Short mmCIF file of C-alpha atoms in Angstrom, two decimals:
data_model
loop_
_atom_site.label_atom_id
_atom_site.label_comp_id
_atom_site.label_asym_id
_atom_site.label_seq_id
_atom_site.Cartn_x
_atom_site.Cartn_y
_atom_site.Cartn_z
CA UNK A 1 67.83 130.75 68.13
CA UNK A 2 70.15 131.52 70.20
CA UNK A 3 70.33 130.55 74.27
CA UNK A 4 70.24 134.25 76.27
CA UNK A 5 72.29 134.70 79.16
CA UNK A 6 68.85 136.07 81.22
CA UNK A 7 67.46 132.77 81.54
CA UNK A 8 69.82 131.35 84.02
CA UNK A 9 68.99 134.85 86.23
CA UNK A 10 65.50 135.25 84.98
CA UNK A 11 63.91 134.29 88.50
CA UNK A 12 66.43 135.93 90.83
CA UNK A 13 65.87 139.21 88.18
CA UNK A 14 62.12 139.31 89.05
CA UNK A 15 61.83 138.20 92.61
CA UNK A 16 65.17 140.13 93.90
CA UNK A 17 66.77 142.61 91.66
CA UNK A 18 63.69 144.24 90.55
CA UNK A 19 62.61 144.35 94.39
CA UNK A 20 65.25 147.56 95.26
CA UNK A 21 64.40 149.16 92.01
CA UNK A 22 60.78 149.84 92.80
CA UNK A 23 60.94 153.49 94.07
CA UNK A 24 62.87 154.21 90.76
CA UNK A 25 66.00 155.28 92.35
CA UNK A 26 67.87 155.70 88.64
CA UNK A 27 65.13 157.80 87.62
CA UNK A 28 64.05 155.37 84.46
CA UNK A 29 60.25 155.42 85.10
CA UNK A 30 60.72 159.06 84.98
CA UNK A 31 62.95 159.37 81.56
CA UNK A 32 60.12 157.47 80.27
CA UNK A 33 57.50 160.13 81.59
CA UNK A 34 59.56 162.82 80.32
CA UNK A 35 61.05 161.62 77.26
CA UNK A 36 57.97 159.41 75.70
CA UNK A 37 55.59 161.36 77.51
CA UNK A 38 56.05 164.49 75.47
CA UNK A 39 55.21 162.62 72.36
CA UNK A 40 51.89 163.80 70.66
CA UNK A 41 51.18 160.24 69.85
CA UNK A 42 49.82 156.97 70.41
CA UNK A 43 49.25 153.42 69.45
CA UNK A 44 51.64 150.42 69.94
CA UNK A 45 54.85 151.22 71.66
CA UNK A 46 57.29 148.32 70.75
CA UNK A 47 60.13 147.61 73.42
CA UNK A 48 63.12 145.99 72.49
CA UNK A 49 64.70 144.02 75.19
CA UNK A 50 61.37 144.23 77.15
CA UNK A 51 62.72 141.45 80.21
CA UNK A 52 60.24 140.48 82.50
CA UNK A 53 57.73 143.71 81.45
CA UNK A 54 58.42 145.94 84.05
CA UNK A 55 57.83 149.21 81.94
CA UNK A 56 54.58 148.13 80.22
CA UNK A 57 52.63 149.73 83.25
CA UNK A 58 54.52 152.91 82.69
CA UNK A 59 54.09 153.43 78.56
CA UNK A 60 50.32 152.53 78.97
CA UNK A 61 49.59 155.09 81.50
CA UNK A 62 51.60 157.66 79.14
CA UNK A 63 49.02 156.48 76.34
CA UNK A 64 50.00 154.00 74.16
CA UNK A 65 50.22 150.30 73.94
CA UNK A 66 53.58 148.19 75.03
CA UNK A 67 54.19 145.57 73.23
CA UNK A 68 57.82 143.47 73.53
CA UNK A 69 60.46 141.37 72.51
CA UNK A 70 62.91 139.57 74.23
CA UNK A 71 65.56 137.05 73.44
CA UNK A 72 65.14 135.55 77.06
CA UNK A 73 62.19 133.17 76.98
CA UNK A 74 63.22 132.95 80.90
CA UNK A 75 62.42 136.75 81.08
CA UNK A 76 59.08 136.52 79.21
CA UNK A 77 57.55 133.79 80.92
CA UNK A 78 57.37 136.91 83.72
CA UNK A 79 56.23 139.46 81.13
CA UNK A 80 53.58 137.66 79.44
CA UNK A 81 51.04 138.74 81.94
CA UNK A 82 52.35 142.62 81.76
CA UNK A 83 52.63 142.43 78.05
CA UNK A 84 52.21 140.87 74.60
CA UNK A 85 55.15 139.60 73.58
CA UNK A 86 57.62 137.76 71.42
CA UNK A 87 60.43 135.64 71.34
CA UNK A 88 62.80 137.49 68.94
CA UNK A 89 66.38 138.46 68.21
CA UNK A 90 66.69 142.34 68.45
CA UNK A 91 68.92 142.81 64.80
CA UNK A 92 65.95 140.66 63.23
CA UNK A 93 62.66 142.24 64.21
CA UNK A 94 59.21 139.98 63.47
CA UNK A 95 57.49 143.98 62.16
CA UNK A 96 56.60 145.03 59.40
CA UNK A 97 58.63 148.60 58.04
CA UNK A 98 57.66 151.44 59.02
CA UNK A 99 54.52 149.97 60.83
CA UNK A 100 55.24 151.61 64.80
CA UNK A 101 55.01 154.99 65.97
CA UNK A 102 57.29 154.53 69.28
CA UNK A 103 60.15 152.14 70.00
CA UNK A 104 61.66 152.11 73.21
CA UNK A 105 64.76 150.66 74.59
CA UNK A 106 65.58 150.34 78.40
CA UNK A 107 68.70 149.57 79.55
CA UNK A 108 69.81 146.79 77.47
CA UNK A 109 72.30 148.66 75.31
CA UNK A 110 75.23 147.42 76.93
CA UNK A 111 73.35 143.51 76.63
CA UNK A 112 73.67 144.02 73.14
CA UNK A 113 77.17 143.79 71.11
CA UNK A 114 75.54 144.39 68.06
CA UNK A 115 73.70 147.61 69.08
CA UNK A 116 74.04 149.71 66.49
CA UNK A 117 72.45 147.28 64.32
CA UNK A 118 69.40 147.37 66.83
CA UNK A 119 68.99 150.62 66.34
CA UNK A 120 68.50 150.40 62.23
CA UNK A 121 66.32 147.52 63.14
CA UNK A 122 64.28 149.91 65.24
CA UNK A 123 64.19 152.43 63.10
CA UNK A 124 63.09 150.13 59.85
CA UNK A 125 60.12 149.57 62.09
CA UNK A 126 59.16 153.25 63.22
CA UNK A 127 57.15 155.13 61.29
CA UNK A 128 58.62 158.34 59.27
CA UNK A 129 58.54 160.62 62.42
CA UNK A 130 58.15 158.20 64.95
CA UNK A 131 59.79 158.55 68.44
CA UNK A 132 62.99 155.93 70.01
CA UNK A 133 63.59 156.50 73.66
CA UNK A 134 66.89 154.76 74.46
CA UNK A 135 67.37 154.49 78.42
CA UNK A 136 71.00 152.96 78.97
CA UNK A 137 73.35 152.93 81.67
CA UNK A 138 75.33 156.44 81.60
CA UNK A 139 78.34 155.88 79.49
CA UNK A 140 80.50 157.92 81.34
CA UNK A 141 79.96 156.98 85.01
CA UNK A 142 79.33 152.77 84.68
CA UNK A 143 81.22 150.25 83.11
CA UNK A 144 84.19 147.87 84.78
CA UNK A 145 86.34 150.88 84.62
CA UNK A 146 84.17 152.86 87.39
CA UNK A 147 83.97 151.58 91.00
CA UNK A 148 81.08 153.03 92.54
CA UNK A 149 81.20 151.33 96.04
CA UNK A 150 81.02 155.15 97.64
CA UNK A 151 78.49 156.63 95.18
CA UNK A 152 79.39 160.28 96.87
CA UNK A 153 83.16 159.61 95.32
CA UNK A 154 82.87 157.63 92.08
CA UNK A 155 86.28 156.23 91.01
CA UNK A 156 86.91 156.31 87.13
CA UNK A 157 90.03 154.26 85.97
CA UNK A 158 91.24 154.00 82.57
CA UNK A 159 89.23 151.59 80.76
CA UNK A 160 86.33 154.20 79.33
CA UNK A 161 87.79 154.79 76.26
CA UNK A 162 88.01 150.84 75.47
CA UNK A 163 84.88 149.53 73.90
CA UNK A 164 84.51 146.18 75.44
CA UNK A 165 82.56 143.30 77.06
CA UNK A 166 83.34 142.95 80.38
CA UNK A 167 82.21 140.52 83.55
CA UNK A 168 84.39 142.99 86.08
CA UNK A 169 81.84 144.58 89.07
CA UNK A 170 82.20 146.59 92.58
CA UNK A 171 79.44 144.91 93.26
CA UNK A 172 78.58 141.03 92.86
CA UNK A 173 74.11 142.38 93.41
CA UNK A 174 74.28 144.17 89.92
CA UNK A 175 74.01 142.47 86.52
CA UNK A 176 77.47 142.94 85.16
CA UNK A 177 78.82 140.23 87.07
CA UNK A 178 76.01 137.97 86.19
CA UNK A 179 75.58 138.45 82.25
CA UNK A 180 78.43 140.79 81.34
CA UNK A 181 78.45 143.83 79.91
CA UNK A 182 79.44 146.05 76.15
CA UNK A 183 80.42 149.19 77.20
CA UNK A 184 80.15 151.73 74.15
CA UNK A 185 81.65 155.35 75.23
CA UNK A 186 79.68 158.46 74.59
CA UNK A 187 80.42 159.91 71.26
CA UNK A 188 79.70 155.69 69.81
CA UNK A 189 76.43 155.48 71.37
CA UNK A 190 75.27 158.79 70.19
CA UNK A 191 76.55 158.42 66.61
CA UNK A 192 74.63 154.87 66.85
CA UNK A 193 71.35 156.85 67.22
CA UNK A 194 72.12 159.00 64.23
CA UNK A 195 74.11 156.71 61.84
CA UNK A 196 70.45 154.83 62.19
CA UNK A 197 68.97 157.55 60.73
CA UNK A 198 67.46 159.34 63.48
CA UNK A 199 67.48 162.50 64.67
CA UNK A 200 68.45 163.66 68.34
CA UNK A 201 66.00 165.76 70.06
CA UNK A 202 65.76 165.87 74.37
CA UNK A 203 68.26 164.25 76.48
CA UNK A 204 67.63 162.91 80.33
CA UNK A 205 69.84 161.78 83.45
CA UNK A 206 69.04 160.29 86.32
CA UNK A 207 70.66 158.74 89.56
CA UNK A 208 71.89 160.65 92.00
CA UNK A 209 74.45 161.93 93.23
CA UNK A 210 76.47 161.09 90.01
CA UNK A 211 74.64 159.84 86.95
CA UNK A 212 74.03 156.04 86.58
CA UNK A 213 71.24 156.62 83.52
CA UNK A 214 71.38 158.69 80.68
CA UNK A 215 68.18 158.66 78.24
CA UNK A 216 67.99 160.23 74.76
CA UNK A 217 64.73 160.78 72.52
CA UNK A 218 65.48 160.78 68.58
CA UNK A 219 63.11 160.65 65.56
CA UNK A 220 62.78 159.02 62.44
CA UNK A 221 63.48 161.60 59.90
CA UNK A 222 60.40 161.53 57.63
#
């Protein structure tokens, strides 16, 4: 299996990036309230890309029961006490078909070249109807091509247009610089959900006062 580019940053992600994003200033903790937490469901909630665990408190208080996978056995070794969890490769999920009701995926889109792949992968595993919440970096307002160093005037060059992996950052405390970065424009990500087979039903920003996080909830089509 493949080495993943977390575990070199797998420390300084828990103990000092995580640290500023604990009064949910993106507004992720809240797409999760609004987007999983109108779901008439429960039982196991599988995350893809589930880091160190940090959104396992969050999907059990909205009623169901996180479990993850992670590439980044740096990133588990945090999330084992938040979590269960496995060491897997997102395009090859260890589940059975159609054995979960929820999948979620938060912000690791752009950590994944092979996205659109995740997404059949995640929706081989859902159950006909079940719910996928992706939470991604906002398309549209993040990638190299947007300099955000004055978040009241966001600069967008050319570059959004480009699908591409990309180590270029205005800011060297992000994760761009560290690990890189796929950027997928809007009408590509969204086609992703429904070329999987879903179907798109609510839509969520958050980040103020431009966008740095746009959620979508889609279905499995039963």
């Amino acid at each position: 299996m493949a080495t993943a580019a977390y575990d070199e940053i797998a420390d300084w992600y828990e103990e000092q990036f995580l640290h500023g994003q604990q009064r949910d200033p993106l507004g992720i903790n809240r797409a999760l309230r609004d987007l999983l937490g109108d779901s008439e469901g429960s039982g196991v909630c599988l995350e893809i890309g589930c880091g160190t665990g940090v959104h396992a408190a969050v999907i059990r208080e909205l009623g169901w029961t996180p479990a993850g996978i992670d590439l980044s056995s740096g990133m588990l070794r945090h999330a084992r006490g938040r979590l269960p969890v496995a060491r897997a490769d997102a395009g090859r999920l260890p589940v059975r078909d159609g054995s979960v009701p929820a999948v979620v995926t938060v912000m690791v889109h752009t950590d994944m070249p092979e996205y659109p792949a995740v997404l059949r992968e995640a929706a081989r595993v859902l159950r006909p109807g079940g719910v996928l919440v992706h939470i991604g970096v906002h398309p549209c307002f993040c990638g190299g091509f947007a300099d955000r160093s004055d978040p009241a005037a966001v600069v967008i060059r050319p570059g959004y247009l480009d699908g591409h992996w990309t180590t270029e950052s205005w800011t060297d405390q992000g994760l761009r610089d560290k690990v890189g970065a796929t950027h997928r424009p809007l009408p590509e990500l969204m086609h992703a959900l429904l070329d999987a087979g879903l179907t798109l039903e609510r839509f969520a920003e958050g980040g103020t006062p431009t966008p740095v996080v746009l959620a979508a909830k889609a279905r499995k089509r039963g």
